[in-house]
Amino acid sequence: MLSLSSSESLSLSLGNNATDLSSLKQVRKFLQFQLSQTDYALLEAELVTEIITISPTEILPVPQMIYSILGIYSWRSEMLWIVDLANLVGYPPALEKAEVDLEHFIVLVIQFQGQALGLIVPKVDNIIQRELSELKSATREIFSEDILYFLSGYFTDNNNNIVMLIDTEKIFNFFIT
């Protein structure tokens, strides 16, 4: 605590109180988005460079790519691989979903270790803060094998709904290996 003494000098008290560094809760910011009509997921907000809207006709298909890669898109004079995130983790492809407006895609541009990737999502919700101590382990009893690999864990919201935390590093590693 900062205080002003009678000699008008500042002093700092580092006594034991509730604001010690060891007692601070580890809170992170996450971007919340939908994977389907009923399922929500999170990405660490600091890894999301920007959110863009693109037309499916702006994506250049690349032959013989794995199922979830739709193609490449010119982003900031670079090639950005566009991935259907829902399809990657076991949901139906974006192009087959009736709830997706085929006039445009919402793309989360994420960066990890100097590389960028575009992830198509149906809808972006908002930025939320969560305490990492509330993160629960993802298990086979709750999640399918398709999505389990890509999860860091999950949170529950005020209504006890599951909100999945997507592991960005695992997404990038999936395409590198």
CSV table of C-alpha atoms in Angstrom, one decimal:
chain,number,residue,atom,x,y,z
A,1,MET,CA,0.0,0.0,0.0
A,2,LEU,CA,1.3,3.5,-0.9
A,3,SER,CA,1.1,6.1,1.8
A,4,LEU,CA,2.4,9.6,2.3
A,5,SER,CA,4.3,10.2,5.5
A,6,SER,CA,4.5,13.4,7.5
A,7,SER,CA,7.8,14.3,5.7
A,8,GLU,CA,5.9,14.1,2.4
A,9,SER,CA,7.7,11.1,1.1
A,10,LEU,CA,6.1,8.1,-0.4
A,11,SER,CA,6.5,4.7,1.2
A,12,LEU,CA,5.4,1.3,0.0
A,13,SER,CA,4.1,-1.3,2.4
A,14,LEU,CA,4.6,-4.9,1.2
A,15,GLY,CA,2.9,-6.6,4.2
A,16,ASN,CA,0.8,-9.8,4.0
A,17,ASN,CA,-2.7,-9.0,2.8
A,18,ALA,CA,-5.3,-10.3,0.4
A,19,THR,CA,-3.5,-8.7,-2.6
A,20,ASP,CA,-0.3,-10.7,-2.4
A,21,LEU,CA,0.8,-12.0,-5.8
A,22,SER,CA,0.5,-15.6,-4.6
A,23,SER,CA,-3.2,-15.1,-3.9
A,24,LEU,CA,-4.1,-13.5,-7.2
A,25,LYS,CA,-6.3,-15.6,-9.3
A,26,GLN,CA,-5.1,-16.4,-12.8
A,27,VAL,CA,-7.7,-14.8,-15.1
A,28,ARG,CA,-7.5,-15.0,-18.9
A,29,LYS,CA,-9.5,-13.5,-21.7
A,30,PHE,CA,-11.1,-15.8,-24.2
A,31,LEU,CA,-13.0,-15.2,-27.5
A,32,GLN,CA,-16.3,-17.2,-27.2
A,33,PHE,CA,-17.9,-18.5,-30.4
A,34,GLN,CA,-20.4,-21.1,-31.6
A,35,LEU,CA,-19.4,-24.4,-33.1
A,36,SER,CA,-23.0,-25.4,-33.7
A,37,GLN,CA,-26.5,-24.1,-32.8
A,38,THR,CA,-26.0,-25.4,-29.2
A,39,ASP,CA,-22.3,-25.8,-28.6
A,40,TYR,CA,-19.9,-23.0,-27.7
A,41,ALA,CA,-16.1,-22.9,-27.6
A,42,LEU,CA,-13.3,-20.6,-26.6
A,43,LEU,CA,-9.9,-19.5,-28.0
A,44,GLU,CA,-7.4,-17.5,-26.1
A,45,ALA,CA,-8.2,-13.9,-27.1
A,46,GLU,CA,-4.5,-13.0,-27.4
A,47,LEU,CA,-4.0,-15.6,-30.2
A,48,VAL,CA,-6.8,-14.2,-32.3
A,49,THR,CA,-5.3,-11.5,-34.6
A,50,GLU,CA,-8.5,-10.4,-36.2
A,51,ILE,CA,-12.0,-11.5,-37.3
A,52,ILE,CA,-12.8,-11.2,-40.9
A,53,THR,CA,-15.8,-11.9,-43.2
A,54,ILE,CA,-15.1,-13.5,-46.5
A,55,SER,CA,-17.1,-14.8,-49.4
A,56,PRO,CA,-16.7,-18.5,-50.2
A,57,THR,CA,-15.9,-17.5,-53.7
A,58,GLU,CA,-12.7,-15.7,-52.4
A,59,ILE,CA,-11.3,-19.0,-51.1
A,60,LEU,CA,-9.1,-20.7,-53.7
A,61,PRO,CA,-9.6,-24.5,-53.4
A,62,VAL,CA,-6.4,-26.6,-53.2
A,63,PRO,CA,-6.7,-30.1,-54.6
A,64,GLN,CA,-6.0,-33.2,-52.4
A,65,MET,CA,-6.2,-31.4,-49.1
A,66,ILE,CA,-7.6,-33.0,-46.0
A,67,TYR,CA,-11.3,-32.8,-45.3
A,68,SER,CA,-11.4,-29.6,-43.2
A,69,ILE,CA,-9.2,-27.3,-45.3
A,70,LEU,CA,-11.3,-25.3,-47.7
A,71,GLY,CA,-8.4,-23.7,-49.4
A,72,ILE,CA,-6.4,-20.5,-49.3
A,73,TYR,CA,-7.3,-16.8,-49.0
A,74,SER,CA,-5.2,-13.7,-49.7
A,75,TRP,CA,-4.8,-12.0,-46.4
A,76,ARG,CA,-2.5,-9.0,-45.9
A,77,SER,CA,-0.6,-10.1,-49.1
A,78,GLU,CA,0.0,-13.6,-47.6
A,79,MET,CA,-1.6,-17.0,-48.2
A,80,LEU,CA,-3.9,-17.8,-45.3
A,81,TRP,CA,-5.1,-21.4,-45.1
A,82,ILE,CA,-8.8,-21.5,-44.4
A,83,VAL,CA,-10.0,-24.3,-42.1
A,84,ASP,CA,-13.6,-25.3,-41.3
A,85,LEU,CA,-13.1,-25.6,-37.5
A,86,ALA,CA,-16.4,-27.3,-36.8
A,87,ASN,CA,-15.6,-29.9,-39.4
A,88,LEU,CA,-12.1,-30.4,-38.1
A,89,VAL,CA,-13.4,-31.3,-34.6
A,90,GLY,CA,-16.2,-33.6,-35.8
A,91,TYR,CA,-19.2,-31.4,-36.6
A,92,PRO,CA,-20.8,-31.3,-40.1
A,93,PRO,CA,-19.0,-29.2,-42.7
A,94,ALA,CA,-19.8,-25.4,-42.9
A,95,LEU,CA,-20.9,-25.8,-46.5
A,96,GLU,CA,-23.6,-28.4,-45.5
A,97,LYS,CA,-25.1,-26.5,-42.6
A,98,ALA,CA,-28.4,-24.8,-43.2
A,99,GLU,CA,-27.8,-22.2,-40.5
A,100,VAL,CA,-24.6,-20.8,-42.1
A,101,ASP,CA,-25.2,-17.9,-44.4
A,102,LEU,CA,-23.4,-19.0,-47.6
A,103,GLU,CA,-23.0,-15.4,-48.7
A,104,HIS,CA,-20.0,-15.1,-46.3
A,105,PHE,CA,-17.9,-16.9,-43.7
A,106,ILE,CA,-16.8,-15.6,-40.4
A,107,VAL,CA,-13.1,-16.3,-40.1
A,108,LEU,CA,-11.0,-16.1,-36.9
A,109,VAL,CA,-7.4,-15.4,-37.9
A,110,ILE,CA,-5.2,-17.0,-35.3
A,111,GLN,CA,-1.5,-16.9,-34.9
A,112,PHE,CA,0.9,-19.2,-33.2
A,113,GLN,CA,4.7,-19.1,-33.3
A,114,GLY,CA,4.7,-16.8,-36.3
A,115,GLN,CA,2.2,-18.7,-38.4
A,116,ALA,CA,-1.3,-17.7,-39.2
A,117,LEU,CA,-4.4,-19.8,-39.9
A,118,GLY,CA,-8.0,-18.9,-40.7
A,119,LEU,CA,-10.7,-20.7,-38.8
A,120,ILE,CA,-14.3,-20.6,-40.1
A,121,VAL,CA,-16.9,-20.4,-37.3
A,122,PRO,CA,-20.7,-20.0,-37.5
A,123,LYS,CA,-21.0,-17.1,-35.1
A,124,VAL,CA,-18.7,-15.1,-32.8
A,125,ASP,CA,-20.3,-14.3,-29.4
A,126,ASN,CA,-18.0,-12.1,-27.2
A,127,ILE,CA,-14.9,-11.9,-25.2
A,128,ILE,CA,-15.1,-13.3,-21.7
A,129,GLN,CA,-12.8,-13.6,-18.7
A,130,ARG,CA,-12.4,-17.0,-16.9
A,131,GLU,CA,-10.3,-18.1,-14.1
A,132,LEU,CA,-7.9,-20.9,-15.1
A,133,SER,CA,-8.6,-22.7,-11.8
A,134,GLU,CA,-12.2,-23.3,-13.1
A,135,LEU,CA,-10.9,-25.3,-16.2
A,136,LYS,CA,-12.0,-28.9,-16.1
A,137,SER,CA,-10.3,-31.8,-17.8
A,138,ALA,CA,-11.9,-33.1,-21.0
A,139,THR,CA,-12.7,-36.8,-20.9
A,140,ARG,CA,-14.1,-39.4,-23.2
A,141,GLU,CA,-17.2,-39.7,-21.1
A,142,ILE,CA,-18.2,-36.1,-22.1
A,143,PHE,CA,-16.5,-35.5,-25.5
A,144,SER,CA,-16.1,-37.5,-28.7
A,145,GLU,CA,-12.7,-38.7,-29.9
A,146,ASP,CA,-12.8,-36.2,-32.8
A,147,ILE,CA,-12.9,-33.2,-30.6
A,148,LEU,CA,-11.0,-34.5,-27.5
A,149,TYR,CA,-7.6,-34.1,-29.2
A,150,PHE,CA,-8.2,-30.4,-29.8
A,151,LEU,CA,-9.4,-29.5,-26.3
A,152,SER,CA,-7.4,-28.0,-23.4
A,153,GLY,CA,-10.4,-28.6,-21.2
A,154,TYR,CA,-13.8,-27.0,-20.6
A,155,PHE,CA,-15.6,-24.5,-18.4
A,156,THR,CA,-19.2,-24.5,-17.4
A,157,ASP,CA,-21.3,-21.3,-17.6
A,158,ASN,CA,-23.9,-20.1,-15.2
A,159,ASN,CA,-26.5,-22.5,-16.6
A,160,ASN,CA,-24.1,-25.5,-16.3
A,161,ASN,CA,-23.6,-25.6,-20.1
A,162,ILE,CA,-20.3,-26.8,-21.3
A,163,VAL,CA,-18.0,-24.3,-23.0
A,164,MET,CA,-15.0,-26.0,-24.7
A,165,LEU,CA,-11.5,-24.5,-24.6
A,166,ILE,CA,-9.8,-25.2,-28.0
A,167,ASP,CA,-6.0,-25.7,-27.8
A,168,THR,CA,-4.5,-23.5,-30.6
A,169,GLU,CA,-1.2,-25.3,-30.5
A,170,LYS,CA,-2.9,-28.6,-31.2
A,171,ILE,CA,-4.7,-27.2,-34.2
A,172,PHE,CA,-1.4,-26.0,-35.7
A,173,ASN,CA,0.4,-29.3,-34.8
A,174,PHE,CA,-2.4,-31.3,-36.5
A,175,PHE,CA,-1.6,-29.7,-39.8
A,176,ILE,CA,2.2,-29.8,-39.4
A,177,THR,CA,2.5,-33.5,-38.6
